[in-house]
Amino acid sequence: MLLKLEHVKKEYDSFKLDCSLEVKKGQVTGLVGSNGAGKSTTFKSILGLIFPDEGNIELLGKDISAITASDKEEIGVVLTEANVCEYLTAKDLIPIMKAMYKDFSTEDYMDKCKAYGIPLKKIIKDFSTGMKAKLKVILAMSHNAKLLILDEPTAGLDVIMRNELLDMLRDYMENEERGILISSHISTDLEGLCDDIYMIANGKIIMHEETDVLLSEYGVLKLTKEQYETVDKAYILSSKEEKFGYLCLTNQKDFYMENYPEIAIEKGNIDDFIILMEKGVRK
Amino acid sequence: MKGLLIKDLKIVASQKRFFFIAILFSVIFAWTGEDVTFASTYLVLIISMLTLTTISHDDFNGGMLFILTLPTTRKIYTKEKYIFAFLNLMLGALCSILVCVIIGTIKGSSIPWAAIISSTAGITLAMGFMLAVTIPLEFKFGVEKGRIAMITAVAIIFLVGAGGYKLLTDVFHVDLKSTVAELISKLPSNGQLVEIIIGSLMFVLLLAMLFVSYLISNKIMKKKEF
């Protein structure tokens, strides 16, 4: 196990986090949720940037309070709010990273900067949003980390850059000892990358499922009011009232296809599932 | 620690134009001015401020979040800042003495060693005190609010000092000036020895101030949430 959170709680004035999740070796785990759902608070708790009120965090097999500076060499991090010292250049970062990480590869870093169009001698402050985002990911992957913790790494990237970055992450996962925890508000990014996905809303994990199951067995039922009254609700996770009747999220799409052929059923995507789980009435 | 020091040196290097202008001005002051000690105080002041520049850069646009995700800890970060501050103070003192001595030698005038060293030591101690107050305040309140807090703290210290002096002289009728003069007269008559004693005391005082400040900063950083 690379990462385990057990009821990590943190309370602010108008927000309460209560999060449990796991990241296993060889797996890419996604965390999805709308803005303010608790993704960044979860990431900051894992990285010791804020202190949870309750709960346990186990990072690389150790309690988070026992994590040393050298343990952190095994972790590569991208945080939305965190930025590389912006008055330096990408080249200036080489001796810093070399002094920080035993496994930092200058050659690999330079190659990646070249491949992804990162200028080495330009001040980072003058980079475009996309270039800054790519540099952060390149740095996180430059030192052979076992665990990548990536909070919205694709934010600010266009579709081509996003795909390039996702390819980089897939290549990174060729080593089975590694794992990734990634969040994104662009759920299609996660559909093609993650092995399992946690959904978070109002600080709570409201769903955890393997991506394959999510995409093959989950679906959205479009029911009239009459259909909604009569249908078997055993496999309905959440329902939301609409003008025409009800939208319902099910984790047994096939059951309704077989037993209620008259019902309109859509395959749906993770965005639809998030909306239904967040805005609908959950079982 | 090494990585953080390199980062700070890189930040300083990125300000090389500013650094060059500062040295140029101090050379001009030392060359044109009758009082070379002004050049020495100016250089120490500029170089010691570099520590605060690096804190501002670290704080800029989520930089601290990035730094703390690197293989370092809050304690190492704090320790590095104080080592960097101490090195800057020493570098500033060394540069100021060098500029004054080199310019004095070129001009062919006699070098006022006592004035150069005493003014350098005085400003180094004063800047050390300023850093010892400012660093924990900037850690606690952030760079912007930290500077305001620093000005307030210095004002309070001044008021307490001035108030204390007034209280001692006016209320308790202690003649401070003659007491200090008496203390100085009791020191050994060997001038060089006195200078060594005072110099050593100032150095110890500088280290003590920075150490106490480090302990406070460490406590602040330990509890700080980012």
XYZ file of C-alpha atoms in Angstrom:
509
model
C 0.000 0.000 0.000
C 1.421 3.356 -1.004
C -1.139 5.572 0.661
C -3.981 5.041 3.111
C -6.281 7.629 4.649
C -8.640 6.599 7.440
C -11.336 9.101 8.323
C -9.073 12.083 7.945
C -11.082 14.954 9.351
C -10.513 18.660 9.071
C -13.012 21.320 9.972
C -13.128 24.907 8.775
C -15.878 27.483 9.347
C -18.156 26.294 6.589
C -16.498 23.064 5.512
C -15.889 19.673 7.035
C -13.622 17.007 5.508
C -13.994 13.330 6.365
C -11.977 11.335 3.870
C -10.859 7.704 3.622
C -9.044 6.394 0.556
C -6.274 4.066 -0.579
C -3.683 4.009 -3.336
C -2.169 0.616 -4.093
C 1.034 -0.270 -5.923
C 0.602 -0.484 -9.680
C -2.616 1.523 -9.572
C -3.736 4.931 -10.682
C -6.399 6.218 -8.326
C -8.532 9.194 -9.237
C -10.243 11.694 -6.983
C -13.074 13.614 -8.628
C -15.383 16.241 -7.302
C -16.507 19.760 -8.002
C -14.675 22.891 -6.855
C -14.587 23.140 -3.079
C -15.489 19.459 -2.628
C -12.357 18.807 -0.552
C -9.803 17.555 -3.083
C -7.113 20.122 -2.270
C -7.713 19.804 1.488
C -7.208 16.037 1.107
C -3.972 16.525 -0.853
C -2.656 19.090 1.611
C -3.393 16.741 4.521
C -1.493 13.913 2.811
C 1.491 16.198 2.257
C 1.541 17.541 5.822
C 0.801 21.082 4.679
C -2.224 21.244 6.957
C -2.866 19.258 10.110
C -5.983 17.060 10.244
C -8.099 17.256 13.402
C -8.588 13.470 13.460
C -7.805 10.298 11.523
C -4.749 8.445 10.249
C -2.614 8.960 7.181
C -0.180 6.243 6.183
C 2.268 7.270 3.479
C 4.688 4.706 1.987
C 3.929 2.372 4.916
C 4.696 5.010 7.570
C 2.533 7.254 9.684
C 2.702 10.727 8.194
C 4.236 12.173 11.378
C 7.230 9.849 10.908
C 7.917 10.869 7.301
C 11.434 12.275 6.922
C 12.935 14.548 4.293
C 14.567 11.551 2.594
C 11.241 9.633 2.549
C 9.858 12.512 0.504
C 12.293 11.640 -2.285
C 9.898 8.784 -3.064
C 7.042 11.194 -3.723
C 6.470 13.415 -6.724
C 3.941 16.191 -6.218
C 1.920 18.584 -8.329
C -0.417 20.943 -6.483
C -2.642 23.464 -8.239
C -1.753 26.273 -5.865
C 1.952 25.407 -5.621
C 4.356 27.012 -8.024
C 8.041 26.567 -8.710
C 10.136 29.561 -7.548
C 9.073 31.795 -10.400
C 12.106 34.062 -10.618
C 14.303 31.120 -11.585
C 14.670 29.367 -14.943
C 14.076 25.679 -15.714
C 17.874 25.353 -15.971
C 18.365 26.912 -12.509
C 16.271 24.091 -11.079
C 18.764 21.394 -12.149
C 21.377 21.870 -9.359
C 18.567 22.360 -6.814
C 16.830 19.118 -7.818
C 20.165 17.292 -8.004
C 20.961 18.314 -4.443
C 17.475 17.348 -3.279
C 16.986 13.968 -5.003
C 19.492 11.115 -5.274
C 17.731 9.748 -8.363
C 17.263 13.006 -10.251
C 18.300 12.523 -13.862
C 19.524 15.741 -15.482
C 19.576 14.111 -18.902
C 16.015 12.856 -18.618
C 14.823 16.222 -17.301
C 16.518 18.137 -20.122
C 15.149 15.677 -22.714
C 11.618 16.036 -21.370
C 11.877 19.845 -21.245
C 13.002 19.779 -24.875
C 10.306 17.314 -25.925
C 7.525 19.298 -24.250
C 8.722 22.719 -25.380
C 9.936 24.038 -22.023
C 12.545 26.757 -22.566
C 15.502 26.235 -20.251
C 16.709 29.811 -20.010
C 13.444 31.728 -19.752
C 12.282 32.973 -16.331
C 9.421 30.717 -15.160
C 7.284 33.758 -14.272
C 7.076 34.502 -18.004
C 5.916 30.969 -18.930
C 2.391 30.409 -20.220
C -0.032 28.576 -17.888
C 0.406 25.426 -19.966
C 4.192 25.559 -19.808
C 4.121 26.045 -16.029
C 1.766 23.057 -15.666
C 3.983 20.858 -17.828
C 7.130 21.875 -15.950
C 5.509 20.934 -12.633
C 4.647 17.463 -13.955
C 8.107 16.966 -15.487
C 9.690 17.874 -12.134
C 7.390 15.492 -10.250
C 8.398 12.657 -12.591
C 12.108 13.501 -12.745
C 13.368 11.606 -9.718
C 11.962 8.092 -9.947
C 9.264 8.624 -7.311
C 7.231 5.641 -6.149
C 4.096 7.695 -5.607
C 2.876 10.615 -7.649
C 0.369 12.924 -5.949
C -1.140 15.094 -8.645
C -3.770 17.694 -7.860
C -5.298 18.937 -11.114
C -2.130 18.428 -13.184
C -4.025 19.054 -16.420
C -5.475 22.419 -15.300
C -4.739 25.103 -17.860
C -3.701 22.670 -20.581
C -5.316 22.432 -24.006
C -6.563 19.086 -25.282
C -3.327 18.193 -27.096
C -1.172 19.024 -24.101
C -3.549 17.095 -21.827
C -3.208 13.997 -23.947
C 0.584 14.341 -24.012
C 0.626 14.609 -20.258
C -1.673 11.621 -19.810
C 0.624 9.603 -22.103
C 3.563 10.603 -19.903
C 1.688 9.297 -16.867
C 0.823 6.009 -18.630
C 4.507 5.521 -19.506
C 5.397 6.271 -15.895
C 3.118 3.480 -14.701
C 4.975 0.820 -16.700
C 6.874 0.203 -13.480
C 4.484 -1.866 -11.309
C 6.006 -0.620 -8.055
C 4.657 2.851 -8.667
C 1.274 4.412 -7.990
C -0.531 7.648 -8.705
C -3.205 9.622 -6.879
C -4.634 12.137 -9.302
C -7.465 14.638 -9.197
C -9.019 16.420 -12.119
C -12.217 18.264 -12.802
C -11.999 16.963 -16.393
C -13.339 13.508 -15.774
C -12.638 12.196 -19.290
C -8.947 12.523 -18.376
C -9.472 10.157 -15.495
C -11.697 7.686 -17.368
C -8.838 6.693 -19.635
C -6.152 6.662 -16.976
C -7.421 5.538 -13.584
C -7.903 2.020 -12.261
C -10.298 3.232 -9.616
C -12.055 6.463 -8.826
C -13.188 8.120 -5.606
C -15.899 10.731 -5.822
C -15.868 13.468 -3.182
C -18.615 15.977 -2.370
C -18.928 18.381 0.553
C -15.826 16.869 2.120
C -17.106 13.264 2.069
C -16.273 10.337 -0.192
C -19.625 9.540 -1.724
C -18.545 6.813 -4.124
C -15.592 4.514 -4.776
C -15.554 2.233 -7.771
C -13.224 0.604 -10.280
C -13.227 2.625 -13.488
C -14.096 -0.413 -15.650
C -17.143 -1.134 -13.485
C -18.114 2.512 -13.479
C -18.041 2.695 -17.255
C -19.611 -0.695 -17.993
C -22.197 -1.204 -15.245
C -23.232 2.290 -14.213
C -25.809 4.175 -16.229
C -28.380 6.951 -16.148
C -32.093 6.094 -16.264
C -34.491 8.645 -17.680
C -37.821 7.972 -16.018
C -41.219 9.564 -16.279
C -42.973 10.251 -13.004
C -45.137 7.137 -13.483
C -42.123 4.943 -14.283
C -40.310 6.318 -11.254
C -43.203 5.289 -8.981
C -43.269 1.695 -10.233
C -39.625 0.865 -10.977
C -37.591 -1.337 -8.616
C -35.261 1.109 -6.830
C -32.913 -1.534 -5.392
C -30.062 -0.535 -7.691
C -30.702 3.196 -7.866
C -27.944 5.116 -6.129
C -29.288 8.601 -6.566
C -32.223 10.321 -8.225
C -32.831 13.873 -9.326
C -36.138 15.409 -10.217
C -36.340 16.997 -13.671
C -39.094 18.628 -15.741
C -39.897 15.378 -17.553
C -39.652 13.141 -14.497
C -36.498 11.757 -12.886
C -32.854 11.132 -13.735
C -31.533 8.176 -11.769
C -28.019 6.819 -11.372
C -27.772 3.038 -11.255
C -24.883 0.684 -10.683
C -26.787 -2.166 -12.409
C -27.598 -0.810 -15.847
C -28.131 -4.307 -17.273
C -30.806 -5.122 -14.667
C -32.963 -2.247 -15.886
C -32.237 -2.975 -19.554
C -33.451 -6.555 -19.128
C -36.424 -5.909 -16.843
C -37.625 -2.514 -18.053
C -36.994 -2.376 -21.814
C -39.320 0.633 -22.083
C -37.022 2.796 -19.942
C -34.563 5.144 -21.676
C -31.102 4.263 -20.369
C -27.957 6.192 -21.140
C -24.438 4.954 -20.630
C -23.478 8.320 -19.135
C -20.047 9.458 -18.131
C -18.346 10.347 -14.895
C -19.517 13.976 -15.132
C -23.144 12.786 -15.237
C -22.500 10.504 -12.276
C -20.926 13.351 -10.268
C -23.893 15.639 -10.950
C -26.390 12.963 -9.959
C -24.492 11.965 -6.826
C -23.981 15.572 -5.750
C -27.253 17.186 -6.734
C -29.594 14.231 -6.490
C -31.161 12.502 -3.529
C -28.850 9.672 -2.530
C -30.104 6.313 -1.271
C 19.537 21.853 3.198
C 22.070 21.982 0.344
C 19.288 22.212 -2.240
C 17.616 25.073 -0.369
C 20.912 26.966 -0.094
C 21.478 26.513 -3.832
C 17.934 27.783 -4.444
C 18.601 30.917 -2.397
C 21.936 31.497 -4.138
C 20.173 31.128 -7.494
C 17.574 33.699 -6.374
C 20.376 36.055 -5.362
C 22.135 35.394 -8.679
C 18.922 36.299 -10.483
C 19.254 39.728 -8.825
C 22.830 40.205 -10.010
C 22.086 43.540 -11.707
C 20.781 44.926 -8.413
C 23.820 43.521 -6.621
C 26.206 45.096 -9.127
C 24.523 48.513 -8.749
C 24.742 48.235 -4.939
C 28.497 47.547 -5.081
C 28.968 50.324 -7.630
C 27.195 52.809 -5.362
C 29.214 51.768 -2.333
C 32.443 52.192 -4.355
C 31.263 55.671 -5.423
C 30.382 56.551 -1.806
C 33.757 55.297 -0.573
C 35.613 57.115 -3.369
C 33.850 60.471 -3.227
C 32.824 60.673 0.396
C 35.092 61.821 3.146
C 33.572 59.284 5.494
C 34.211 55.764 4.152
C 32.095 54.239 6.913
C 28.924 55.267 5.080
C 29.880 52.921 2.211
C 30.480 50.091 4.668
C 27.101 50.456 6.382
C 25.353 50.723 3.012
C 26.802 47.409 1.758
C 25.987 45.459 4.928
C 22.448 46.814 4.810
C 21.924 45.822 1.168
C 23.486 42.346 1.427
C 21.713 41.401 4.651
C 18.384 42.339 3.076
C 18.939 39.495 0.583
C 17.636 37.025 3.171
C 14.301 38.838 3.212
C 14.328 38.898 -0.606
C 14.578 35.102 -0.679
C 11.681 34.806 1.815
C 9.574 37.075 -0.439
C 10.427 34.919 -3.456
C 9.624 31.712 -1.559
C 6.292 33.175 -0.509
C 5.369 34.387 -3.991
C 2.529 32.615 -5.800
C 2.425 29.401 -3.784
C 6.204 28.953 -3.743
C 6.197 27.705 -0.140
C 3.765 24.939 -1.038
C 6.181 23.787 -3.720
C 9.220 23.977 -1.416
C 7.518 21.959 1.317
C 6.642 19.164 -1.109
C 10.363 18.734 -1.848
C 12.510 16.413 0.308
C 12.835 18.908 3.116
C 10.996 19.743 6.324
C 9.741 22.922 7.959
C 12.627 22.657 10.452
C 15.275 22.300 7.743
C 13.757 25.226 5.832
C 13.854 27.431 8.952
C 17.410 26.401 9.817
C 18.558 27.111 6.257
C 17.077 30.630 6.354
C 19.061 31.486 9.496
C 22.280 30.002 8.135
C 21.720 32.010 4.958
C 21.014 35.158 7.014
C 24.201 34.664 9.053
C 26.290 34.047 5.926
C 24.836 37.189 4.339
C 25.669 39.282 7.376
C 29.231 37.983 7.369
C 29.529 38.464 3.592
C 28.156 41.996 3.897
C 30.660 42.824 6.642
C 33.544 41.347 4.641
C 32.545 43.163 1.430
C 32.175 46.490 3.228
C 35.610 46.202 4.840
C 37.154 45.142 1.506
C 35.586 48.021 -0.438
C 36.752 50.582 2.132
C 40.280 49.139 2.343
C 40.705 48.778 -1.440
C 39.403 52.276 -2.153
C 41.483 53.700 0.698
C 44.615 51.970 -0.666
C 43.975 53.194 -4.235
C 43.377 56.731 -3.006
C 46.581 56.458 -1.023
C 44.963 57.832 2.094
C 45.485 56.267 5.480
C 42.936 53.610 6.285
C 40.751 54.460 9.296
C 40.659 50.867 10.543
C 38.960 51.624 13.825
C 36.170 53.602 12.151
C 35.634 51.007 9.393
C 35.547 48.040 11.755
C 33.406 49.706 14.402
C 30.863 50.996 11.881
C 30.752 47.601 10.097
C 30.349 45.744 13.396
C 27.643 48.182 14.523
C 25.588 47.934 11.355
C 26.051 44.133 11.208
C 24.665 43.852 14.720
C 21.816 46.247 13.913
C 20.921 44.342 10.733
C 21.211 41.043 12.635
C 18.703 42.438 15.143
C 16.409 43.584 12.312
C 16.526 40.094 10.741
C 16.019 38.392 14.105
C 12.817 40.410 14.538
C 11.608 40.312 10.925
C 12.106 36.641 9.981
C 9.732 35.187 12.620
C 7.204 37.961 11.893
C 7.276 37.202 8.166
C 6.888 33.481 8.882
C 3.946 34.195 11.148
C 2.091 36.850 9.152
C 3.410 36.442 5.610
C 5.722 38.861 3.811
C 3.382 41.871 3.463
C 1.878 41.831 6.947
C 5.246 40.722 8.375
C 6.926 43.963 7.232
C 4.180 46.048 8.876
C 4.516 43.942 12.027
C 8.301 44.492 11.927
C 7.920 48.293 11.752
C 5.427 48.128 14.636
C 7.760 45.877 16.659
C 10.749 48.203 16.135
C 8.582 51.189 17.131
C 7.464 49.379 20.288
C 11.062 48.433 21.140
C 12.121 52.072 20.607
C 9.262 53.385 22.755
C 9.977 50.858 25.514
C 13.689 51.776 25.376
C 13.028 55.517 25.403
C 10.372 55.113 28.112
C 12.695 52.954 30.192
C 15.484 55.522 29.874
C 13.161 58.325 30.904
C 11.848 56.270 33.823
C 15.362 55.502 35.070
C 16.664 59.056 34.751
C 13.581 61.067 35.739
C 11.843 58.846 38.283
C 14.681 56.797 39.770
C 17.268 59.544 39.188
C 19.844 57.158 37.776
C 22.547 58.967 35.848
C 22.915 56.430 33.031
C 25.530 58.354 31.074
C 27.974 58.584 33.941
C 27.258 54.955 34.941
C 28.199 53.763 31.431
C 31.234 56.059 31.358
C 32.278 54.628 34.717
C 31.881 51.070 33.403
C 33.992 51.884 30.347
C 36.678 53.482 32.483
C 36.932 50.254 34.456
C 37.853 48.323 31.285
C 41.566 47.513 30.764
C 43.516 50.456 29.410
C 44.920 48.384 26.529
C 42.853 49.767 23.589
C 43.301 46.709 21.348
C 42.140 44.367 24.093
C 39.027 46.471 24.652
C 38.239 46.331 20.940
C 38.654 42.539 20.915
C 36.407 42.174 23.978
C 33.719 44.465 22.562
C 33.961 42.802 19.113
C 33.622 39.322 20.624
C 30.689 40.414 22.769
C 28.947 41.867 19.716
C 29.538 38.642 17.782
C 28.171 36.533 20.635
C 25.198 38.898 20.913
C 24.546 38.556 17.165
C 24.631 34.744 17.381
C 22.415 34.757 20.475
C 19.820 37.022 18.818
C 19.701 34.862 15.707
C 19.494 31.664 17.783
C 16.588 32.921 19.913
C 14.871 34.150 16.747
C 15.437 30.718 15.141
C 13.778 28.976 18.095
C 10.748 31.279 17.788
C 10.565 30.807 13.988
C 10.806 27.055 14.411
C 7.799 27.099 16.721
C 5.837 29.281 14.298
C 6.653 27.091 11.290
C 5.832 23.903 13.190
C 2.252 25.077 13.689
C 1.744 26.955 10.416
C -0.764 25.628 7.893
C -0.217 26.286 4.208
